[in-house]
Amino acid sequence: MRIDLHCHSTASDGTDSPAELVLSARRAGLDVVAITDHDTTGGWAEAAAALPPGLRLVRGAELTTVSEDGRGGHCTVHLLAYLFDPESDAVIAEYANTRAERRNRLHIMATKMAADGYPLDADTLLAGIPDDVPAGRPHLAQALVRAGVVGSVTEAFTELLHGRNGYYVPSKKTWIKDAIAMIKAAGGVTVLAHGFAHKRGPTISAEVVADLAASGLDGVEIDHPDHDAASRAELRALAGRLDLLVTGSSDYHGTNKTIVLGAETTAPEMLDAIAERATGAEILEA
Ligand code: AMP
Ligand code: FE
Ligand code: ZN
Ligand code: FE
């Protein structure tokens, strides 16, 4: 049984449409795939409609949140949310707000770059991103590739969008404990995404993970391409102490990243535990 619980589609910053994602997942030999676009459930319906026989679909999202980091500051934390009711008023309001904020923020970034002579037009960029798609740096990266400024999305990030120069503007984020509570109220299950992926940026301490577990966090993603062996071992021990569920996943983004579907996987008993706790949505089967 091969289970990949963290994948992106064109509903956020992946390159497979939701329908292509489920077909690619089947082709990759997966038995279960989760669609977890950033801050949106916009791909759920298309993925469900295209679900091929033999593949089960876990509907989820990856919420961008902010947390105390355990060192007196704050940092961005990604929270995987599974099988919550997408019709929950709190969830809908939060997404709409987050998406509006993300559009403003991307417009500011593009305007700053245009002012420095990069061949970009912020209004044109935003006009090309549908309202229900969370606007993000990957869209700006693609525009820079189209304009011939850089050769690839990866190069756009490493050269221009990395956050260590004047172009980066942070995006507004939901407080992580509010996100955990919101998802729980909507019948969903929450899993800390790539929690100790230190090379991605600042991460929360083990003490903060313990505090989040006490606040209702259900699990932690351990087997993730951005976790080295030390991070995996540390998280596994922590999850054991805190009695948290543990998952593994590719964080597939299509051709926006080099990781393939099923590169990391989740144990069947962990998926069962997630399904048992969730009351907001069901795992779908064609
Ligand atoms: P944003 O939320 O707009 O700041 O953009 C963050 C998103 O950009 C992440 O979710 C990744 O999918 C993507 N990303 C971050 N770093 C890179 C990179 N080096 N190469 C390609 N995509 C990246
Ligand atoms: Fe992403
Ligand atoms: Zn993430
Ligand atoms: Fe992700």
mmCIF file of C-alpha atoms and ligand atoms in Angstrom:
data_model
loop_
_atom_site.group_PDB
_atom_site.id
_atom_site.type_symbol
_atom_site.label_atom_id
_atom_site.label_comp_id
_atom_site.label_asym_id
_atom_site.label_seq_id
_atom_site.Cartn_x
_atom_site.Cartn_y
_atom_site.Cartn_z
ATOM 1 C CA MET A 1 0.000 0.000 0.000
ATOM 2 C CA ARG A 2 1.576 3.296 -1.110
ATOM 3 C CA ILE A 3 0.193 6.448 0.466
ATOM 4 C CA ASP A 4 1.372 9.981 -0.355
ATOM 5 C CA LEU A 5 -0.336 12.595 1.840
ATOM 6 C CA HIS A 6 1.054 15.940 0.612
ATOM 7 C CA CYS A 7 0.699 16.956 -3.061
ATOM 8 C CA HIS A 8 0.053 20.195 -4.912
ATOM 9 C CA SER A 9 -1.907 20.897 -8.101
ATOM 10 C CA THR A 10 -2.495 23.973 -10.247
ATOM 11 C CA ALA A 11 -5.086 24.976 -7.618
ATOM 12 C CA SER A 12 -1.978 26.362 -5.878
ATOM 13 C CA ASP A 13 1.639 26.065 -7.011
ATOM 14 C CA GLY A 14 1.818 22.643 -8.621
ATOM 15 C CA THR A 15 1.945 22.079 -12.395
ATOM 16 C CA ASP A 16 -0.510 19.141 -12.675
ATOM 17 C CA SER A 17 -4.173 20.103 -12.813
ATOM 18 C CA PRO A 18 -6.160 18.376 -10.034
ATOM 19 C CA ALA A 19 -7.355 15.811 -12.602
ATOM 20 C CA GLU A 20 -3.804 15.238 -13.843
ATOM 21 C CA LEU A 21 -2.603 14.876 -10.249
ATOM 22 C CA VAL A 22 -4.850 11.904 -9.518
ATOM 23 C CA LEU A 23 -4.032 10.296 -12.872
ATOM 24 C CA SER A 24 -0.286 10.821 -12.277
ATOM 25 C CA ALA A 25 -0.703 9.358 -8.796
ATOM 26 C CA ARG A 26 -2.282 6.197 -10.196
ATOM 27 C CA ARG A 27 0.410 5.958 -12.864
ATOM 28 C CA ALA A 28 3.043 6.305 -10.128
ATOM 29 C CA GLY A 29 1.515 3.256 -8.449
ATOM 30 C CA LEU A 30 -0.020 5.043 -5.484
ATOM 31 C CA ASP A 31 -3.019 3.547 -3.667
ATOM 32 C CA VAL A 32 -3.858 6.752 -1.787
ATOM 33 C CA VAL A 33 -3.062 10.360 -2.643
ATOM 34 C CA ALA A 34 -3.876 13.575 -0.789
ATOM 35 C CA ILE A 35 -4.469 16.850 -2.597
ATOM 36 C CA THR A 36 -3.094 19.532 -0.274
ATOM 37 C CA ASP A 37 -2.926 22.814 -2.124
ATOM 38 C CA HIS A 38 -1.749 25.896 -0.267
ATOM 39 C CA ASP A 39 -4.636 27.662 1.466
ATOM 40 C CA THR A 40 -7.378 26.399 -0.846
ATOM 41 C CA THR A 41 -9.795 23.545 -1.394
ATOM 42 C CA GLY A 42 -10.272 24.775 -4.978
ATOM 43 C CA GLY A 43 -8.919 21.546 -6.518
ATOM 44 C CA TRP A 44 -11.040 19.103 -4.520
ATOM 45 C CA ALA A 45 -13.991 18.790 -6.904
ATOM 46 C CA GLU A 46 -11.922 18.311 -10.070
ATOM 47 C CA ALA A 47 -9.654 15.740 -8.395
ATOM 48 C CA ALA A 48 -12.677 13.838 -7.076
ATOM 49 C CA ALA A 49 -14.379 13.828 -10.480
ATOM 50 C CA ALA A 50 -11.253 12.467 -12.186
ATOM 51 C CA LEU A 51 -10.423 9.832 -9.565
ATOM 52 C CA PRO A 52 -9.379 6.629 -11.367
ATOM 53 C CA PRO A 53 -10.359 3.169 -10.085
ATOM 54 C CA GLY A 54 -7.927 1.777 -7.541
ATOM 55 C CA LEU A 55 -6.898 5.141 -6.119
ATOM 56 C CA ARG A 56 -8.306 6.693 -2.954
ATOM 57 C CA LEU A 57 -8.350 10.466 -2.514
ATOM 58 C CA VAL A 58 -7.760 12.293 0.763
ATOM 59 C CA ARG A 59 -8.969 15.858 0.440
ATOM 60 C CA GLY A 60 -6.861 18.355 2.333
ATOM 61 C CA ALA A 61 -4.986 21.636 2.257
ATOM 62 C CA GLU A 62 -1.670 23.043 3.436
ATOM 63 C CA LEU A 63 -2.364 26.106 5.546
ATOM 64 C CA THR A 64 0.212 28.863 5.857
ATOM 65 C CA THR A 65 0.327 29.858 9.505
ATOM 66 C CA VAL A 66 2.547 31.700 11.951
ATOM 67 C CA SER A 67 3.732 30.386 15.305
ATOM 68 C CA GLU A 68 5.957 31.273 18.199
ATOM 69 C CA ASP A 69 9.325 29.721 17.378
ATOM 70 C CA GLY A 70 10.344 28.868 20.931
ATOM 71 C CA ARG A 71 13.266 31.304 20.873
ATOM 72 C CA GLY A 72 11.305 34.450 21.605
ATOM 73 C CA GLY A 73 10.343 35.121 17.977
ATOM 74 C CA HIS A 74 7.903 33.921 15.344
ATOM 75 C CA CYS A 75 8.162 31.858 12.209
ATOM 76 C CA THR A 76 6.057 30.580 9.334
ATOM 77 C CA VAL A 77 4.672 27.091 9.817
ATOM 78 C CA HIS A 78 2.853 24.962 7.247
ATOM 79 C CA LEU A 79 -0.031 22.958 8.621
ATOM 80 C CA LEU A 80 -1.534 20.057 6.689
ATOM 81 C CA ALA A 81 -5.276 19.837 7.228
ATOM 82 C CA TYR A 82 -7.143 16.715 6.160
ATOM 83 C CA LEU A 83 -10.776 15.750 5.655
ATOM 84 C CA PHE A 84 -12.323 18.916 7.071
ATOM 85 C CA ASP A 85 -15.702 20.266 5.963
ATOM 86 C CA PRO A 86 -14.879 22.794 3.212
ATOM 87 C CA GLU A 87 -18.287 24.452 3.746
ATOM 88 C CA SER A 88 -17.412 25.497 7.293
ATOM 89 C CA ASP A 89 -18.038 29.270 7.550
ATOM 90 C CA ALA A 90 -14.830 29.848 9.503
ATOM 91 C CA VAL A 91 -12.754 27.987 6.940
ATOM 92 C CA ILE A 92 -14.316 29.836 3.978
ATOM 93 C CA ALA A 93 -13.849 33.262 5.590
ATOM 94 C CA GLU A 94 -10.254 32.527 6.516
ATOM 95 C CA TYR A 95 -9.357 31.358 2.987
ATOM 96 C CA ALA A 96 -10.993 34.358 1.325
ATOM 97 C CA ASN A 97 -9.086 36.709 3.616
ATOM 98 C CA THR A 98 -5.776 34.908 3.113
ATOM 99 C CA ARG A 99 -6.137 34.900 -0.671
ATOM 100 C CA ALA A 100 -6.934 38.618 -0.791
ATOM 101 C CA GLU A 101 -3.901 39.364 1.378
ATOM 102 C CA ARG A 102 -1.683 37.188 -0.810
ATOM 103 C CA ARG A 103 -2.756 39.066 -3.961
ATOM 104 C CA ASN A 104 -1.892 42.409 -2.341
ATOM 105 C CA ARG A 105 1.452 41.118 -1.221
ATOM 106 C CA LEU A 106 2.387 39.691 -4.640
ATOM 107 C CA HIS A 107 1.348 42.961 -6.287
ATOM 108 C CA ILE A 108 3.718 44.855 -3.965
ATOM 109 C CA MET A 109 6.597 42.475 -4.741
ATOM 110 C CA ALA A 110 6.059 42.742 -8.516
ATOM 111 C CA THR A 111 5.749 46.545 -8.309
ATOM 112 C CA LYS A 112 9.070 46.782 -6.442
ATOM 113 C CA MET A 113 10.788 44.655 -9.078
ATOM 114 C CA ALA A 114 9.231 46.609 -11.966
ATOM 115 C CA ALA A 115 10.437 49.839 -10.343
ATOM 116 C CA ASP A 116 13.976 48.423 -10.507
ATOM 117 C CA GLY A 117 13.615 47.753 -14.223
ATOM 118 C CA TYR A 118 12.543 44.116 -14.323
ATOM 119 C CA PRO A 119 10.164 43.588 -17.282
ATOM 120 C CA LEU A 120 7.073 42.868 -15.169
ATOM 121 C CA ASP A 121 3.666 44.464 -14.838
ATOM 122 C CA ALA A 122 2.035 43.808 -11.478
ATOM 123 C CA ASP A 123 -1.539 44.273 -12.756
ATOM 124 C CA THR A 124 -0.982 41.896 -15.685
ATOM 125 C CA LEU A 125 0.561 39.328 -13.348
ATOM 126 C CA LEU A 126 -2.384 39.448 -10.946
ATOM 127 C CA ALA A 127 -4.921 39.433 -13.780
ATOM 128 C CA GLY A 128 -3.437 36.097 -14.881
ATOM 129 C CA ILE A 129 -4.036 34.425 -11.505
ATOM 130 C CA PRO A 130 -7.628 33.287 -10.910
ATOM 131 C CA ASP A 131 -9.264 34.653 -7.740
ATOM 132 C CA ASP A 132 -9.620 31.230 -6.153
ATOM 133 C CA VAL A 133 -5.921 30.410 -6.623
ATOM 134 C CA PRO A 134 -3.660 31.632 -3.798
ATOM 135 C CA ALA A 135 -1.210 34.039 -5.464
ATOM 136 C CA GLY A 136 2.371 33.281 -4.481
ATOM 137 C CA ARG A 137 6.012 33.699 -5.312
ATOM 138 C CA PRO A 138 5.846 30.743 -7.751
ATOM 139 C CA HIS A 139 3.562 32.877 -9.978
ATOM 140 C CA LEU A 140 6.074 35.703 -9.897
ATOM 141 C CA ALA A 141 8.850 33.197 -10.620
ATOM 142 C CA GLN A 142 6.975 31.912 -13.684
ATOM 143 C CA ALA A 143 6.480 35.485 -14.922
ATOM 144 C CA LEU A 144 10.238 36.078 -14.581
ATOM 145 C CA VAL A 145 10.907 32.910 -16.593
ATOM 146 C CA ARG A 146 8.419 34.007 -19.306
ATOM 147 C CA ALA A 147 10.096 37.426 -19.444
ATOM 148 C CA GLY A 148 13.474 35.740 -19.924
ATOM 149 C CA VAL A 149 14.939 37.254 -16.753
ATOM 150 C CA VAL A 150 15.824 33.816 -15.373
ATOM 151 C CA GLY A 151 16.013 30.373 -16.922
ATOM 152 C CA SER A 152 13.880 28.517 -14.378
ATOM 153 C CA VAL A 153 11.536 28.863 -11.406
ATOM 154 C CA THR A 154 14.292 27.531 -9.160
ATOM 155 C CA GLU A 155 16.701 30.184 -10.425
ATOM 156 C CA ALA A 156 14.075 32.883 -9.801
ATOM 157 C CA PHE A 157 13.938 31.779 -6.163
ATOM 158 C CA THR A 158 17.670 31.449 -5.627
ATOM 159 C CA GLU A 159 18.522 34.705 -7.423
ATOM 160 C CA LEU A 160 15.617 37.028 -6.699
ATOM 161 C CA LEU A 161 12.748 35.785 -4.536
ATOM 162 C CA HIS A 162 14.610 34.254 -1.602
ATOM 163 C CA GLY A 163 13.703 36.788 1.061
ATOM 164 C CA ARG A 164 17.208 38.091 1.690
ATOM 165 C CA ASN A 165 16.774 41.113 -0.559
ATOM 166 C CA GLY A 166 14.450 44.095 -0.830
ATOM 167 C CA TYR A 167 11.884 42.396 -3.078
ATOM 168 C CA TYR A 168 10.532 39.952 -0.562
ATOM 169 C CA VAL A 169 7.391 40.906 1.316
ATOM 170 C CA PRO A 170 6.091 38.502 3.946
ATOM 171 C CA SER A 171 2.535 37.242 3.486
ATOM 172 C CA LYS A 172 -0.072 37.598 6.232
ATOM 173 C CA LYS A 173 -0.641 34.359 8.042
ATOM 174 C CA THR A 174 -3.132 32.717 10.373
ATOM 175 C CA TRP A 175 -2.032 32.087 13.958
ATOM 176 C CA ILE A 176 -1.317 28.343 14.060
ATOM 177 C CA LYS A 177 -3.426 27.617 17.132
ATOM 178 C CA ASP A 178 -6.395 29.353 15.477
ATOM 179 C CA ALA A 179 -5.851 27.211 12.373
ATOM 180 C CA ILE A 180 -5.715 23.999 14.432
ATOM 181 C CA ALA A 181 -8.906 24.984 16.267
ATOM 182 C CA MET A 182 -10.650 26.023 13.031
ATOM 183 C CA ILE A 183 -9.837 22.713 11.305
ATOM 184 C CA LYS A 184 -10.822 20.686 14.350
ATOM 185 C CA ALA A 185 -14.152 22.553 14.538
ATOM 186 C CA ALA A 186 -14.680 21.700 10.862
ATOM 187 C CA GLY A 187 -14.134 17.994 11.610
ATOM 188 C CA GLY A 188 -10.606 17.823 10.212
ATOM 189 C CA VAL A 189 -7.229 16.477 11.303
ATOM 190 C CA THR A 190 -4.031 18.560 11.448
ATOM 191 C CA VAL A 191 -0.445 17.484 10.768
ATOM 192 C CA LEU A 192 2.609 19.733 11.050
ATOM 193 C CA ALA A 193 4.178 19.870 7.546
ATOM 194 C CA HIS A 194 7.983 19.491 7.201
ATOM 195 C CA GLY A 195 8.335 20.849 10.767
ATOM 196 C CA PHE A 196 12.110 20.506 11.123
ATOM 197 C CA ALA A 197 13.104 21.338 7.517
ATOM 198 C CA HIS A 198 15.823 23.721 8.660
ATOM 199 C CA LYS A 199 17.117 24.507 5.173
ATOM 200 C CA ARG A 200 13.723 26.004 4.244
ATOM 201 C CA GLY A 201 14.093 28.679 6.925
ATOM 202 C CA PRO A 202 13.509 29.102 10.652
ATOM 203 C CA THR A 203 11.604 26.247 12.312
ATOM 204 C CA ILE A 204 9.773 25.822 15.616
ATOM 205 C CA SER A 205 11.410 24.151 18.606
ATOM 206 C CA ALA A 206 10.464 20.789 20.080
ATOM 207 C CA GLU A 207 8.862 22.663 23.002
ATOM 208 C CA VAL A 208 6.540 24.500 20.591
ATOM 209 C CA VAL A 209 5.583 21.203 18.930
ATOM 210 C CA ALA A 210 4.680 19.892 22.402
ATOM 211 C CA ASP A 211 2.610 23.014 23.050
ATOM 212 C CA LEU A 212 0.791 22.557 19.712
ATOM 213 C CA ALA A 213 0.141 18.896 20.531
ATOM 214 C CA ALA A 214 -1.483 20.071 23.768
ATOM 215 C CA SER A 215 -3.569 22.483 21.667
ATOM 216 C CA GLY A 216 -4.939 19.707 19.470
ATOM 217 C CA LEU A 217 -2.322 19.081 16.767
ATOM 218 C CA ASP A 218 -2.843 15.482 15.597
ATOM 219 C CA GLY A 219 0.434 14.605 13.934
ATOM 220 C CA VAL A 220 3.760 15.469 12.370
ATOM 221 C CA GLU A 221 5.089 14.832 8.877
ATOM 222 C CA ILE A 222 8.419 13.047 9.321
ATOM 223 C CA ASP A 223 9.429 11.503 6.004
ATOM 224 C CA HIS A 224 9.664 14.586 3.780
ATOM 225 C CA PRO A 225 12.315 15.351 1.121
ATOM 226 C CA ASP A 226 13.463 18.430 3.056
ATOM 227 C CA HIS A 227 14.093 16.490 6.286
ATOM 228 C CA ASP A 228 17.590 15.102 6.792
ATOM 229 C CA ALA A 229 18.204 11.952 8.829
ATOM 230 C CA ALA A 230 18.786 13.921 12.035
ATOM 231 C CA SER A 231 15.521 15.862 11.678
ATOM 232 C CA ARG A 232 13.608 12.648 11.012
ATOM 233 C CA ALA A 233 15.079 10.947 14.068
ATOM 234 C CA GLU A 234 14.409 13.942 16.289
ATOM 235 C CA LEU A 235 10.805 14.287 15.095
ATOM 236 C CA ARG A 236 10.157 10.560 15.407
ATOM 237 C CA ALA A 237 11.312 10.566 19.021
ATOM 238 C CA LEU A 238 9.247 13.672 19.740
ATOM 239 C CA ALA A 239 6.136 12.175 18.115
ATOM 240 C CA GLY A 240 6.606 9.056 20.235
ATOM 241 C CA ARG A 241 6.811 11.085 23.441
ATOM 242 C CA LEU A 242 3.800 13.222 22.525
ATOM 243 C CA ASP A 243 1.738 10.364 21.075
ATOM 244 C CA LEU A 244 1.363 12.141 17.725
ATOM 245 C CA LEU A 245 0.475 10.514 14.412
ATOM 246 C CA VAL A 246 3.389 10.417 11.940
ATOM 247 C CA THR A 247 3.212 10.741 8.163
ATOM 248 C CA GLY A 248 5.459 10.707 5.105
ATOM 249 C CA SER A 249 4.895 12.460 1.805
ATOM 250 C CA SER A 250 6.575 13.804 -1.307
ATOM 251 C CA ASP A 251 5.250 17.392 -1.255
ATOM 252 C CA TYR A 252 4.901 16.913 -5.023
ATOM 253 C CA HIS A 253 4.671 20.140 -7.050
ATOM 254 C CA GLY A 254 4.807 18.694 -10.588
ATOM 255 C CA THR A 255 7.631 20.173 -12.636
ATOM 256 C CA ASN A 256 7.980 23.145 -10.236
ATOM 257 C CA LYS A 257 10.165 20.828 -8.130
ATOM 258 C CA THR A 258 12.158 17.682 -8.901
ATOM 259 C CA ILE A 259 10.477 15.387 -6.329
ATOM 260 C CA VAL A 260 8.312 12.597 -7.787
ATOM 261 C CA LEU A 261 4.955 11.340 -6.484
ATOM 262 C CA GLY A 262 5.402 8.648 -3.839
ATOM 263 C CA ALA A 263 9.021 9.637 -3.140
ATOM 264 C CA GLU A 264 8.067 9.403 0.560
ATOM 265 C CA THR A 265 5.056 7.555 1.944
ATOM 266 C CA THR A 266 2.780 7.140 4.987
ATOM 267 C CA ALA A 267 2.053 3.887 6.840
ATOM 268 C CA PRO A 268 -1.486 2.463 6.323
ATOM 269 C CA GLU A 269 -2.251 2.456 10.076
ATOM 270 C CA MET A 270 -1.535 6.181 10.209
ATOM 271 C CA LEU A 271 -3.987 6.824 7.382
ATOM 272 C CA ASP A 272 -6.544 4.702 9.256
ATOM 273 C CA ALA A 273 -6.017 6.832 12.371
ATOM 274 C CA ILE A 274 -6.510 10.039 10.364
ATOM 275 C CA ALA A 275 -9.707 8.661 8.793
ATOM 276 C CA GLU A 276 -10.995 7.565 12.202
ATOM 277 C CA ARG A 277 -10.525 11.016 13.733
ATOM 278 C CA ALA A 278 -11.967 12.969 10.796
ATOM 279 C CA THR A 279 -15.663 13.809 10.625
ATOM 280 C CA GLY A 280 -15.689 16.670 8.114
ATOM 281 C CA ALA A 281 -15.161 14.787 4.841
ATOM 282 C CA GLU A 282 -14.608 11.194 3.720
ATOM 283 C CA ILE A 283 -11.797 9.521 1.859
ATOM 284 C CA LEU A 284 -13.106 9.118 -1.694
ATOM 285 C CA GLU A 285 -12.910 6.051 -3.861
ATOM 286 C CA ALA A 286 -13.960 5.831 -7.516
HETATM 287 P P1 AMP B 1 5.014 32.227 -1.003
HETATM 288 O O1 AMP B 1 4.030 31.521 -0.115
HETATM 289 O O2 AMP B 1 4.359 33.084 -1.999
HETATM 290 O O3 AMP B 1 6.058 32.945 -0.209
HETATM 291 O O4 AMP B 1 5.756 31.113 -1.856
HETATM 292 C C1 AMP B 1 6.236 29.965 -1.213
HETATM 293 C C2 AMP B 1 6.158 28.807 -2.177
HETATM 294 O O5 AMP B 1 7.174 28.930 -3.146
HETATM 295 C C3 AMP B 1 6.421 27.477 -1.487
HETATM 296 O O6 AMP B 1 5.239 26.873 -1.105
HETATM 297 C C4 AMP B 1 7.097 26.658 -2.544
HETATM 298 O O7 AMP B 1 6.134 25.905 -3.236
HETATM 299 C C5 AMP B 1 7.677 27.645 -3.507
HETATM 300 N N1 AMP B 1 9.132 27.678 -3.381
HETATM 301 C C6 AMP B 1 9.858 28.123 -2.336
HETATM 302 N N2 AMP B 1 11.185 28.032 -2.573
HETATM 303 C C7 AMP B 1 11.298 27.505 -3.823
HETATM 304 C C8 AMP B 1 12.409 27.156 -4.658
HETATM 305 N N3 AMP B 1 13.658 27.338 -4.246
HETATM 306 N N4 AMP B 1 12.153 26.637 -5.873
HETATM 307 C C9 AMP B 1 10.885 26.461 -6.295
HETATM 308 N N5 AMP B 1 9.795 26.769 -5.557
HETATM 309 C C10 AMP B 1 10.000 27.275 -4.333
HETATM 310 FE FE FE B 2 4.268 24.933 -2.436
HETATM 311 ZN ZN ZN B 3 4.809 23.385 2.826
HETATM 312 FE FE FE B 4 3.583 21.542 0.370
#
